Amino acid sequence: MRDLLTDLKKRMDISERDLERLISAFLSTSDFWEAIAVSRLPFNMVVEISKHLYERGIIFFEDEEQVVLTDKGKRLFDYGVTPLKGHLCPSCEGKGIDLRDWKELLKVYEETKEGRPEPLLEYDQGYLTAKSVIERIAFADGKGDIRGRKVIVLGDDDLLSIALGLSGLPEGITVLEVDERLVEFIERTGKKRGLKIEVRKHDLRYPLPNDLLGEFDTFFTDPVETLEGLGVFIARGIASLKGVGSAGYFGLTTAEASFRKWRDIEKMLVDKFGVVITDILSDFSIYENWDYLLESIRRDLPPLNRKPNVLWYKSSLFRIELVEGYRSFNEEGKGEIYIDQESMAWIRREKN
Amino acid sequence: MRDLLTDLKKRMDISERDLERLISAFLSTSDFWEAIAVSRLPFNMVVEISKHLYERGIIFFEDEEQVVLTDKGKRLFDYGVTPLKGHLCPSCEGKGIDLRDWKELLKVYEETKEGRPEPLLEYDQGYLTAKSVIERIAFADGKGDIRGRKVIVLGDDDLLSIALGLSGLPEGITVLEVDERLVEFIERTGKKRGLKIEVRKHDLRYPLPNDLLGEFDTFFTDPVETLEGLGVFIARGIASLKGVGSAGYFGLTTAEASFRKWRDIEKMLVDKFGVVITDILSDFSIYENWDYLLESIRRDLPPLNRKPNVLWYKSSLFRIELVEGYRSFNEEGKGEIYIDQESMAWIRREKN
């Protein structure tokens, strides 16, 4: 194990615990994609470690898909690396949310979103499952952030605004969205269903329109996960809020953001923006698989050439709240916001 | 509402949302103690606001216990303040944890802790329910922080170490505890049950003994909630950990720490200590009522003269993890660590 770790450290920035986590994940599931989620390590790191483990005969791939520890691998980690057991409540799958009151909304929302535009790499799109959308709303409602509130959705490939509209709970719903297709879909659906949703085409890299500043109780966003990009999305969210006590929600993955990046994001939240983080719910939200995945990522391991069979891409839900001393900005975002070294699309981008 | 808020702002630092939260809480439950928990506002703030609402004829107290909105109060908040609905999963009460695998441990733990020392104000004691203790362990096990790990418990009025010992999961368990009664109880119980728990009498204000530095995978602590005190407890925890990937768990209430203080605590975690916060679970842990409560708090409202009938005192569970760039300290704590203005015991202390 020591030798292996020493070798790995020459290739990447890795701790003993990172390695153990990946092995634990491989002991928990033979599905490579699912193992990425279980390990809670960045995708690119999982691939790098796995390549090395494969070359050293510690893991192999069955039918090019399933990852299995070799006998050598099993001996190596015999000292106490065990499968991870989540102990998640089977009723709510560990989310803590009672969906019974929301069943009808879930059903109608699922019908309503038929014909939605498919995710585009260009805007880092990829959408939540219907259940995850409703769970996000239910959780936020439990915090008093939905009922009678003015809500803004910053980027809405999830079609959260439609679910909010169908719930009838918020006092107002506004969407800013850069993708013309989504703007049209939400507008059309809103009209058809008689929902009051204001949709504007807007690129979040640019400052918020003046009439939206300080207007909302709650924002939702699923930001790109570069520090730069996330900073811009959160800045827009905070600038849109009324003041102390207003809240924001966003998702953050481990697949494209290491815990080190999480720390830096948290620094930005509490230092630069001066807000409080009130909740972080691990892997609260689950995404549907998206078509462009294989085109956008590295493919240098057998399982990376097959579409995932499971819903493996998850994000943790952050809730932030404005407290005395918070700071609001509304400046233009600069530089690359979509890609950094922890983005799944990093290596492909480098090659182009 | 505007007038009322203007008046309140003369008396205290309060936002419109704070006031709405308390009214929402009063609409959700007539139990004053429970309303404190539901509002997620600091105890002292709830009492201050409530006094004012009582004087202005907006609330009254039925049988000196139940808080009820007067007709005037109802009219005032008619514009859209609604009860808070948590939408918590009934199976796990919103914790997301499946306790079925842990039933036997819970039962044995409950027997084992009989005859435990009662909480003392001197050390800011107050202990978790048995269920909350087991849930904390189950959650941490789901993160890979218990099984085969060396665990340290910093202050153990919860008797978490005994539950950990009974689980048979950790590789080692160490307790630092200032209270002689608890040291003895844990040692005696450990011997009787054949558990390997090392207990040392130690005041956490003083640096960690050298042989415990950098030795553990996981720490648990339920710190005092002054910024100073929490900083000292967390510093000891971090100093005890092995390095990157090691984790710490602690509880933080809203009853004795405003969200503004939470923000300052989070700043300390990510700036001073350079760690990441990976999880914040709202109101994850519930405390048993403790005998010294009424002696330690202000009593200037009718319900503050009756012992609570419900388990109202809760804390949110934080998980932190060491990431590259974290910083470890092991210096002596200075000044008052037990009491600040948000402590429930603040006013009593001031009078003495």
XYZ file of C-alpha atoms in Angstrom:
704
model
C 0.000 0.000 0.000
C 2.836 2.399 0.889
C 4.618 1.721 -2.428
C 1.439 2.147 -4.361
C 0.664 5.437 -2.647
C 4.209 6.703 -3.224
C 3.869 5.917 -6.929
C 0.458 7.552 -7.136
C 1.733 10.665 -5.414
C 4.247 11.075 -8.239
C 1.368 11.222 -10.710
C -1.152 13.294 -8.793
C -2.081 15.062 -5.628
C -3.610 12.237 -3.595
C -3.959 11.305 0.077
C -4.080 7.835 1.604
C -7.726 8.426 2.430
C -8.507 9.234 -1.229
C -7.094 5.886 -2.282
C -8.962 4.075 0.475
C -12.170 5.797 -0.552
C -11.905 4.591 -4.087
C -11.142 1.038 -3.001
C -14.091 1.184 -0.568
C -16.246 2.329 -3.471
C -15.043 -0.559 -5.670
C -15.864 -2.942 -2.811
C -19.343 -1.371 -2.551
C -20.282 -1.564 -6.236
C -18.811 -3.081 -9.378
C -20.399 -0.376 -11.535
C -17.598 2.022 -12.393
C -19.886 5.043 -12.720
C -21.600 4.346 -9.462
C -18.214 3.896 -7.795
C -17.307 7.456 -8.789
C -20.377 8.656 -6.897
C -19.739 6.420 -3.871
C -16.091 7.485 -3.599
C -17.044 11.188 -3.609
C -13.783 11.856 -5.466
C -13.529 13.991 -8.603
C -14.159 12.092 -11.839
C -10.747 12.914 -13.298
C -9.018 11.739 -10.146
C -10.955 8.468 -10.100
C -9.924 7.826 -13.698
C -6.264 8.652 -12.990
C -6.109 6.399 -9.942
C -7.994 3.622 -11.728
C -5.618 3.684 -14.688
C -2.717 3.168 -12.338
C -4.493 0.418 -10.388
C -5.317 -1.275 -13.698
C -1.725 -1.081 -14.941
C -0.495 -2.520 -11.639
C -2.939 -5.420 -11.788
C -4.907 -4.305 -8.753
C -8.226 -3.960 -10.572
C -9.558 -5.322 -13.838
C -12.639 -4.660 -15.957
C -15.117 -7.464 -16.574
C -16.935 -7.163 -19.921
C -15.241 -3.763 -20.175
C -17.780 -2.420 -17.708
C -17.638 -3.903 -14.247
C -14.670 -3.037 -12.061
C -13.375 -5.854 -9.874
C -10.447 -6.112 -7.455
C -7.920 -8.761 -8.458
C -6.636 -11.197 -5.827
C -3.559 -9.029 -5.566
C -5.794 -6.029 -5.017
C -7.804 -7.819 -2.358
C -4.648 -8.817 -0.475
C -3.287 -5.285 -0.671
C -6.295 -3.720 1.011
C -6.992 -6.564 3.362
C -5.898 -4.527 6.383
C -9.239 -2.927 6.908
C -10.650 -1.155 3.863
C -14.345 -2.023 3.918
C -17.356 -1.310 1.705
C -19.148 1.930 2.528
C -22.554 1.468 4.117
C -24.768 4.511 3.821
C -27.454 3.448 6.320
C -29.928 5.490 4.307
C -33.590 5.442 5.287
C -35.362 3.301 2.683
C -38.560 5.388 2.776
C -36.922 8.647 1.705
C -33.630 7.288 0.336
C -31.779 9.310 2.925
C -33.223 12.673 1.879
C -35.318 13.073 5.008
C -38.240 14.378 2.943
C -41.829 13.118 3.092
C -43.029 13.214 -0.519
C -46.587 12.084 0.172
C -47.981 15.639 0.094
C -46.124 16.238 -3.167
C -47.165 13.164 -5.155
C -49.738 14.979 -7.279
C -47.290 17.787 -8.085
C -44.647 15.230 -9.049
C -47.088 13.523 -11.406
C -48.232 16.708 -13.126
C -44.662 18.013 -13.340
C -43.541 14.808 -15.027
C -46.236 15.169 -17.674
C -45.579 18.861 -18.165
C -41.878 18.552 -18.843
C -42.360 16.187 -21.779
C -40.702 17.480 -24.917
C -38.130 19.521 -22.986
C -34.925 20.475 -24.821
C -32.058 18.030 -24.423
C -28.956 19.142 -22.455
C -26.184 20.962 -24.318
C -22.489 20.823 -23.479
C -22.165 24.449 -24.535
C -24.008 25.587 -21.391
C -22.852 22.784 -19.087
C -26.438 21.511 -18.964
C -27.724 18.343 -17.361
C -30.970 18.117 -15.464
C -32.256 16.805 -12.172
C -34.669 13.893 -11.997
C -38.267 14.964 -11.458
C -38.132 13.582 -7.931
C -35.030 15.604 -7.119
C -36.715 18.776 -8.380
C -39.700 18.219 -6.112
C -37.488 17.270 -3.144
C -35.579 20.521 -3.548
C -38.826 22.478 -3.433
C -40.151 20.486 -0.466
C -36.939 21.011 1.481
C -36.913 24.756 0.756
C -40.585 25.003 1.696
C -39.706 23.401 5.026
C -37.325 26.320 5.562
C -40.020 28.883 4.802
C -38.414 29.879 1.513
C -41.194 29.022 -0.967
C -44.713 29.744 0.316
C -45.667 33.366 -0.387
C -42.102 34.138 -1.484
C -40.690 35.763 -4.583
C -38.396 33.187 -6.121
C -35.776 33.588 -8.847
C -34.227 30.695 -10.776
C -30.822 31.430 -12.297
C -30.395 29.035 -15.185
C -33.253 26.591 -15.412
C -32.427 23.493 -17.432
C -33.990 21.645 -14.473
C -37.364 23.314 -15.196
C -37.639 24.041 -11.490
C -39.678 27.128 -12.322
C -42.382 24.967 -13.869
C -42.600 22.776 -10.777
C -42.713 25.912 -8.605
C -45.459 27.320 -10.814
C -47.473 24.111 -10.674
C -47.166 24.038 -6.861
C -48.964 27.380 -6.672
C -46.916 28.256 -3.583
C -44.599 31.168 -4.476
C -45.870 34.713 -4.813
C -43.762 35.228 -7.913
C -41.391 33.234 -10.109
C -38.718 34.711 -12.357
C -36.274 32.791 -14.538
C -33.042 33.991 -16.115
C -31.862 31.615 -18.804
C -29.271 31.937 -21.568
C -30.583 29.095 -23.729
C -33.239 30.292 -26.174
C -34.737 26.794 -26.375
C -35.401 26.723 -22.641
C -36.735 30.270 -22.580
C -39.272 29.259 -25.201
C -40.150 25.949 -23.569
C -40.768 27.514 -20.165
C -42.758 30.388 -21.651
C -44.892 28.082 -23.791
C -45.512 25.651 -20.946
C -46.286 28.484 -18.565
C -48.887 29.893 -20.927
C -50.458 26.509 -21.592
C -50.778 25.748 -17.892
C -51.696 29.258 -16.811
C -48.606 29.651 -14.642
C -47.248 33.058 -13.763
C -43.572 32.667 -14.642
C -41.525 35.570 -15.945
C -38.749 34.271 -18.203
C -35.933 36.439 -19.513
C -33.090 35.513 -21.811
C -29.972 36.496 -19.912
C -26.359 35.346 -19.789
C -25.413 35.202 -16.111
C -21.873 36.293 -16.919
C -23.369 39.758 -17.311
C -24.726 41.816 -14.423
C -28.307 41.379 -13.309
C -30.832 43.806 -14.858
C -31.408 46.677 -12.433
C -35.082 45.956 -11.897
C -34.233 42.522 -10.459
C -31.783 43.772 -7.838
C -32.913 43.258 -4.237
C -36.301 41.911 -5.305
C -36.385 38.260 -4.231
C -36.686 36.154 -1.090
C -35.119 33.017 -2.516
C -32.852 32.059 -5.370
C -32.091 28.675 -6.892
C -29.192 27.877 -9.166
C -27.220 24.891 -10.328
C -23.951 26.651 -11.050
C -21.036 25.600 -13.198
C -18.453 24.309 -10.777
C -15.378 26.322 -11.573
C -14.575 28.706 -8.721
C -14.911 31.574 -11.171
C -18.219 30.389 -12.581
C -19.758 29.510 -9.261
C -18.712 32.900 -7.923
C -20.532 34.628 -10.772
C -23.735 32.587 -10.326
C -23.788 33.102 -6.559
C -23.071 36.814 -6.961
C -26.122 37.139 -9.214
C -28.192 35.203 -6.712
C -27.161 37.353 -3.777
C -27.637 40.567 -5.748
C -31.207 39.482 -6.509
C -32.131 38.978 -2.840
C -33.981 41.428 -0.603
C -31.682 41.311 2.396
C -30.970 39.649 5.734
C -32.962 36.421 6.069
C -33.305 35.848 2.318
C -31.917 32.513 1.165
C -30.226 30.815 -1.756
C -29.949 27.204 -2.871
C -27.404 25.609 -5.153
C -26.015 22.192 -5.959
C -22.366 21.219 -5.847
C -20.956 17.865 -6.954
C -17.935 15.940 -5.800
C -17.466 14.568 -9.350
C -16.318 17.932 -10.640
C -15.287 19.690 -7.452
C -12.817 18.228 -4.958
C -13.313 18.924 -1.268
C -10.395 21.305 -1.574
C -12.382 23.289 -4.116
C -15.413 23.032 -1.830
C -13.326 24.669 0.908
C -12.355 27.470 -1.461
C -15.996 27.921 -2.467
C -16.999 28.044 1.192
C -14.294 30.668 1.814
C -15.783 32.722 -0.975
C -19.262 32.387 0.519
C -18.384 33.375 4.079
C -15.526 35.816 3.332
C -16.255 37.568 0.071
C -20.044 37.403 0.262
C -20.285 37.249 4.063
C -23.275 34.891 4.029
C -23.902 31.887 6.272
C -24.143 28.308 5.032
C -27.096 26.835 6.942
C -27.361 23.412 5.286
C -25.222 21.034 3.257
C -27.030 17.830 2.298
C -24.704 15.238 0.782
C -25.795 13.858 -2.574
C -29.298 15.209 -2.110
C -29.950 15.635 -5.833
C -29.700 13.131 -8.659
C -29.324 13.912 -12.357
C -30.645 12.108 -15.409
C -27.941 10.798 -17.716
C -27.284 13.117 -20.634
C -26.492 12.339 -24.244
C -23.302 14.332 -24.698
C -21.473 12.670 -21.794
C -19.211 10.332 -23.769
C -18.295 13.023 -26.292
C -17.215 15.410 -23.586
C -14.975 13.298 -21.390
C -11.712 11.400 -21.535
C -12.144 7.820 -22.722
C -8.917 6.176 -21.648
C -10.460 3.379 -19.572
C -12.802 0.653 -20.854
C -15.912 1.666 -18.852
C -15.636 5.229 -20.167
C -16.721 3.994 -23.583
C -20.127 2.794 -22.403
C -23.059 4.915 -21.381
C -23.807 4.654 -17.677
C -26.651 2.294 -16.760
C -27.273 3.966 -13.427
C -28.031 7.492 -12.282
C -24.588 8.203 -10.890
C -24.183 11.978 -11.156
C -25.290 13.620 -7.924
C -24.956 16.945 -6.222
C -25.071 18.102 -2.642
C -27.554 20.809 -1.780
C -26.256 24.002 -0.179
C -28.542 26.508 1.482
C -27.081 29.931 2.228
C -28.713 32.840 4.001
C -27.951 36.541 4.110
C -26.864 37.695 7.552
C -25.814 41.111 8.840
C -22.581 42.085 7.133
C -23.248 40.263 3.849
C -21.918 41.837 0.653
C -23.562 42.117 -2.717
C -21.805 42.494 -6.073
C -23.104 42.893 -9.587
C -20.070 43.038 -11.846
C -19.319 41.379 -15.133
C -17.779 37.911 -14.867
C -14.348 37.621 -16.438
C -12.497 34.786 -18.086
C -13.393 31.141 -18.485
C -16.269 30.120 -16.294
C -17.225 26.713 -17.703
C -14.075 24.616 -17.481
C -11.307 24.018 -14.963
C -9.011 21.087 -14.233
C -11.673 19.349 -12.168
C -14.299 19.589 -14.914
C -15.097 16.282 -16.550
C -14.576 17.965 -19.918
C -11.075 19.196 -19.001
C -8.962 16.736 -20.970
C -11.083 16.902 -24.108
C -10.875 20.659 -24.011
C -7.106 20.480 -23.630
C -6.814 18.316 -26.722
C -8.801 20.715 -28.907
C -46.082 45.330 10.893
C -43.755 48.167 9.862
C -44.396 50.023 13.154
C -43.854 46.905 15.160
C -40.586 46.170 13.384
C -39.392 49.749 13.832
C -40.082 49.497 17.558
C -38.357 46.136 17.820
C -35.324 47.435 15.979
C -34.902 50.026 18.727
C -34.635 47.224 21.260
C -32.549 44.707 19.371
C -30.840 43.738 16.172
C -33.675 42.079 14.266
C -34.692 41.621 10.629
C -38.201 41.387 9.206
C -37.541 37.735 8.466
C -36.617 37.064 12.121
C -39.974 38.427 13.229
C -41.830 36.448 10.569
C -39.996 33.309 11.625
C -41.111 33.631 15.194
C -44.711 34.293 14.179
C -44.554 31.284 11.828
C -43.290 29.229 14.754
C -46.145 30.423 17.000
C -48.577 29.459 14.246
C -46.929 26.014 14.019
C -47.014 25.174 17.740
C -48.480 26.685 20.875
C -45.682 25.234 22.999
C -43.334 28.112 23.710
C -40.246 25.905 24.026
C -40.992 24.090 20.827
C -41.564 27.421 19.084
C -37.998 28.423 19.962
C -36.776 25.346 18.111
C -39.105 25.836 15.138
C -38.132 29.501 14.735
C -34.416 28.644 14.670
C -33.770 31.963 16.424
C -31.573 32.350 19.496
C -33.371 31.777 22.808
C -32.592 35.235 24.153
C -33.873 36.847 20.987
C -37.107 34.839 21.081
C -37.686 35.961 24.659
C -36.967 39.614 23.833
C -39.296 39.635 20.835
C -41.973 37.732 22.736
C -41.911 40.194 25.644
C -42.536 43.001 23.230
C -45.302 41.115 21.404
C -46.908 40.341 24.780
C -46.759 43.973 25.905
C -48.299 45.087 22.620
C -51.151 42.573 22.912
C -50.058 40.545 19.904
C -49.586 37.280 21.781
C -50.823 35.997 25.126
C -50.025 33.002 27.314
C -52.748 30.495 28.087
C -52.311 28.774 31.472
C -48.945 30.553 31.587
C -47.613 27.970 29.151
C -49.181 27.987 25.721
C -48.452 30.899 23.456
C -51.359 32.077 21.298
C -51.753 34.935 18.804
C -54.443 37.419 19.802
C -56.987 38.562 17.217
C -54.902 41.687 16.812
C -51.848 39.513 16.238
C -53.663 37.393 13.687
C -54.783 40.448 11.732
C -51.288 41.915 11.805
C -49.692 38.900 10.170
C -52.583 38.073 7.925
C -50.669 39.119 4.802
C -48.963 35.825 4.341
C -47.097 34.536 7.375
C -47.878 30.821 7.451
C -47.027 27.894 9.734
C -43.771 26.146 8.870
C -44.190 22.698 7.377
C -41.091 20.559 7.625
C -42.157 17.788 5.239
C -39.998 15.405 7.267
C -39.982 11.731 6.403
C -42.019 9.979 9.112
C -39.871 6.829 9.050
C -36.604 8.562 9.975
C -38.020 11.867 11.282
C -36.105 13.678 8.595
C -32.689 12.351 9.586
C -32.322 10.178 6.497
C -30.891 7.343 8.612
C -32.059 3.734 8.603
C -31.840 2.639 12.230
C -32.900 -0.973 11.673
C -29.320 -2.279 11.702
C -28.684 -0.323 14.885
C -31.684 -1.398 16.991
C -29.746 -3.855 19.121
C -26.974 -1.327 19.786
C -29.575 1.284 20.754
C -31.151 -1.132 23.232
C -27.890 -2.152 24.892
C -26.680 1.447 24.967
C -29.861 2.539 26.703
C -29.350 -0.071 29.418
C -25.663 0.702 29.780
C -26.064 4.410 30.360
C -28.338 3.945 33.379
C -26.999 5.713 36.445
C -25.074 8.287 34.391
C -24.133 11.550 36.114
C -26.663 14.356 35.715
C -25.680 17.421 33.632
C -23.884 20.284 35.364
C -24.134 23.955 34.427
C -20.478 24.393 35.375
C -19.392 22.494 32.266
C -22.279 23.524 30.009
C -23.465 19.903 30.011
C -26.642 18.500 28.524
C -26.846 15.205 26.729
C -28.209 13.794 23.505
C -31.063 11.307 23.459
C -29.912 7.724 22.988
C -31.397 7.733 19.504
C -29.479 10.849 18.546
C -26.232 9.274 19.763
C -26.775 6.217 17.597
C -27.860 8.333 14.608
C -24.655 10.324 14.868
C -22.612 7.121 14.776
C -24.645 5.679 11.899
C -24.258 8.852 9.865
C -20.506 8.976 10.472
C -20.188 5.284 9.628
C -21.902 6.030 6.321
C -19.063 8.466 5.640
C -16.410 5.838 6.404
C -15.367 7.564 9.627
C -16.089 4.834 12.201
C -15.321 1.305 10.987
C -11.651 0.442 11.617
C -10.958 4.055 12.597
C -9.273 5.582 15.607
C -11.852 7.868 17.162
C -11.450 10.561 19.810
C -14.320 12.098 21.768
C -13.624 15.562 23.176
C -15.947 16.002 26.125
C -18.327 13.109 26.494
C -21.385 13.916 28.580
C -23.279 12.224 25.711
C -21.504 8.919 26.472
C -20.871 8.566 22.761
C -17.708 6.610 23.553
C -19.761 3.902 25.238
C -22.030 3.558 22.209
C -18.964 3.458 19.959
C -17.414 0.801 22.191
C -20.572 -1.292 22.202
C -20.760 -1.091 18.393
C -17.393 -2.816 18.159
C -16.652 -0.828 14.992
C -13.768 1.580 15.741
C -10.197 0.382 16.009
C -9.648 2.594 19.032
C -11.632 4.974 21.223
C -10.162 7.751 23.351
C -12.074 10.200 25.524
C -10.913 13.495 26.987
C -13.255 14.707 29.708
C -12.914 17.383 32.382
C -15.659 16.064 34.658
C -14.340 13.505 37.136
C -17.802 11.919 37.477
C -17.937 11.166 33.759
C -14.364 9.909 33.648
C -15.251 7.416 36.359
C -18.573 6.421 34.849
C -17.100 5.748 31.410
C -14.125 3.864 32.876
C -16.314 1.743 35.133
C -18.818 0.992 32.375
C -16.039 0.224 29.926
C -14.496 -2.292 32.316
C -17.818 -3.913 33.129
C -18.680 -4.357 29.466
C -15.187 -5.216 28.303
C -14.921 -2.192 26.047
C -11.574 -0.772 25.025
C -12.022 2.910 25.828
C -9.143 5.048 27.017
C -10.442 7.858 29.222
C -8.318 10.766 30.394
C -9.242 13.652 32.639
C -8.382 16.740 30.621
C -9.613 20.316 30.436
C -9.878 21.154 26.746
C -8.855 24.731 27.421
C -5.352 23.329 27.763
C -3.330 21.945 24.851
C -3.723 18.327 23.850
C -1.201 15.905 25.405
C 1.622 15.326 22.914
C 0.973 11.623 22.497
C -2.510 12.357 21.141
C -1.400 14.762 18.408
C -1.981 13.522 14.858
C -3.216 10.132 16.065
C -6.886 9.928 15.079
C -9.069 9.505 12.005
C -12.192 11.036 13.478
C -13.137 13.363 16.305
C -16.493 14.080 17.886
C -17.292 17.018 20.102
C -20.306 18.962 21.294
C -18.601 22.280 21.885
C -19.663 25.238 23.973
C -21.090 27.727 21.516
C -19.123 30.859 22.172
C -16.839 31.647 19.239
C -13.888 31.440 21.609
C -14.958 28.134 23.148
C -15.892 26.496 19.902
C -12.571 27.567 18.439
C -10.716 25.870 21.283
C -12.697 22.612 20.991
C -12.280 22.473 17.216
C -8.577 23.292 17.482
C -8.119 20.304 19.816
C -10.062 18.125 17.422
C -8.030 19.125 14.397
C -4.754 18.770 16.299
C -5.737 15.196 17.185
C -6.312 14.176 13.550
C -3.881 12.326 11.315
C -4.127 14.539 8.249
C -5.880 15.107 4.931
C -9.084 13.031 4.740
C -9.537 12.779 8.513
C -12.872 14.118 9.724
C -14.531 15.861 12.645
C -18.120 16.074 13.851
C -19.707 18.655 16.106
C -23.135 19.971 16.975
C -24.198 23.606 16.790
C -27.551 24.971 17.939
C -29.582 27.915 16.759
C -30.878 28.446 20.327
C -27.495 29.713 21.499
C -25.866 30.698 18.236
C -27.438 33.068 15.721
C -26.847 32.484 12.028
C -24.519 35.468 12.183
C -22.419 33.589 14.717
C -22.664 30.491 12.531
C -21.152 32.551 9.695
C -18.308 33.638 11.962
C -17.744 30.047 13.047
C -17.686 28.945 9.417
C -15.158 31.689 8.645
C -12.987 30.318 11.410
C -13.281 26.791 10.028
C -12.410 27.607 6.418
C -10.017 30.538 7.018
C -8.166 29.922 10.250
C -8.245 26.132 10.156
C -8.481 25.802 6.369
C -10.779 22.749 6.556
C -13.819 21.990 4.419
C -17.364 21.704 5.759
C -18.817 18.672 3.977
C -22.186 18.371 5.733
C -24.554 20.504 7.770
C -27.684 18.659 8.864
C -30.300 20.956 10.387
C -31.571 19.921 13.807
C -30.138 16.434 13.406
C -29.597 15.892 17.132
C -32.039 16.165 20.013
C -31.163 16.667 23.685
C -32.853 15.379 26.812
C -34.173 18.111 29.079
C -31.795 18.915 31.930
C -32.499 19.784 35.536
C -30.573 23.032 35.842
C -32.341 24.742 32.930
C -34.674 27.017 34.901
C -31.939 28.049 37.327
C -29.651 29.112 34.535
C -31.872 31.260 32.340
C -33.858 34.473 32.462
C -37.385 33.996 33.739
C -39.144 37.152 32.619
C -41.945 35.483 30.676
C -44.588 33.100 32.076
C -43.552 29.959 30.133
C -39.968 30.372 31.359
C -41.077 29.332 34.825
C -42.233 25.876 33.775
C -40.067 22.975 32.763
C -40.404 22.122 29.085
C -42.725 19.198 28.323
C -41.131 18.523 24.957
C -37.619 17.821 23.755
C -37.019 21.232 22.229
C -33.255 21.712 22.386
C -31.663 20.566 19.142
C -28.393 20.935 17.346
C -27.332 20.745 13.743
C -24.590 18.306 12.871
C -21.477 19.627 11.150
C -18.960 17.353 9.469
C -15.602 18.870 8.599
C -12.699 17.257 6.790
C -9.023 18.108 6.560
C -7.982 19.121 3.062
C -4.638 20.211 1.643
C -3.697 23.521 3.246
C -5.404 22.905 6.600
C -3.785 24.345 9.707
C -3.362 22.790 13.114
C -2.954 24.649 16.410
C -2.422 23.456 19.947
C -2.298 26.548 22.111
C -3.863 27.345 25.439
C -7.383 28.799 25.218
C -7.701 32.261 26.719
C -10.538 34.099 28.398
C -14.162 33.146 28.910
C -15.179 30.185 26.815
C -18.518 29.194 28.343
C -20.711 32.276 28.094
C -21.428 34.966 25.528
C -24.433 37.173 24.819
C -26.161 34.423 22.868
C -25.786 31.874 25.669
C -29.026 31.041 27.416
C -27.276 31.677 30.721
C -26.146 35.180 29.693
C -28.605 37.285 31.665
C -28.308 35.246 34.849
C -24.561 35.506 34.653
C -24.823 39.271 34.182
C -26.931 39.595 37.317
C -24.449 37.728 39.475
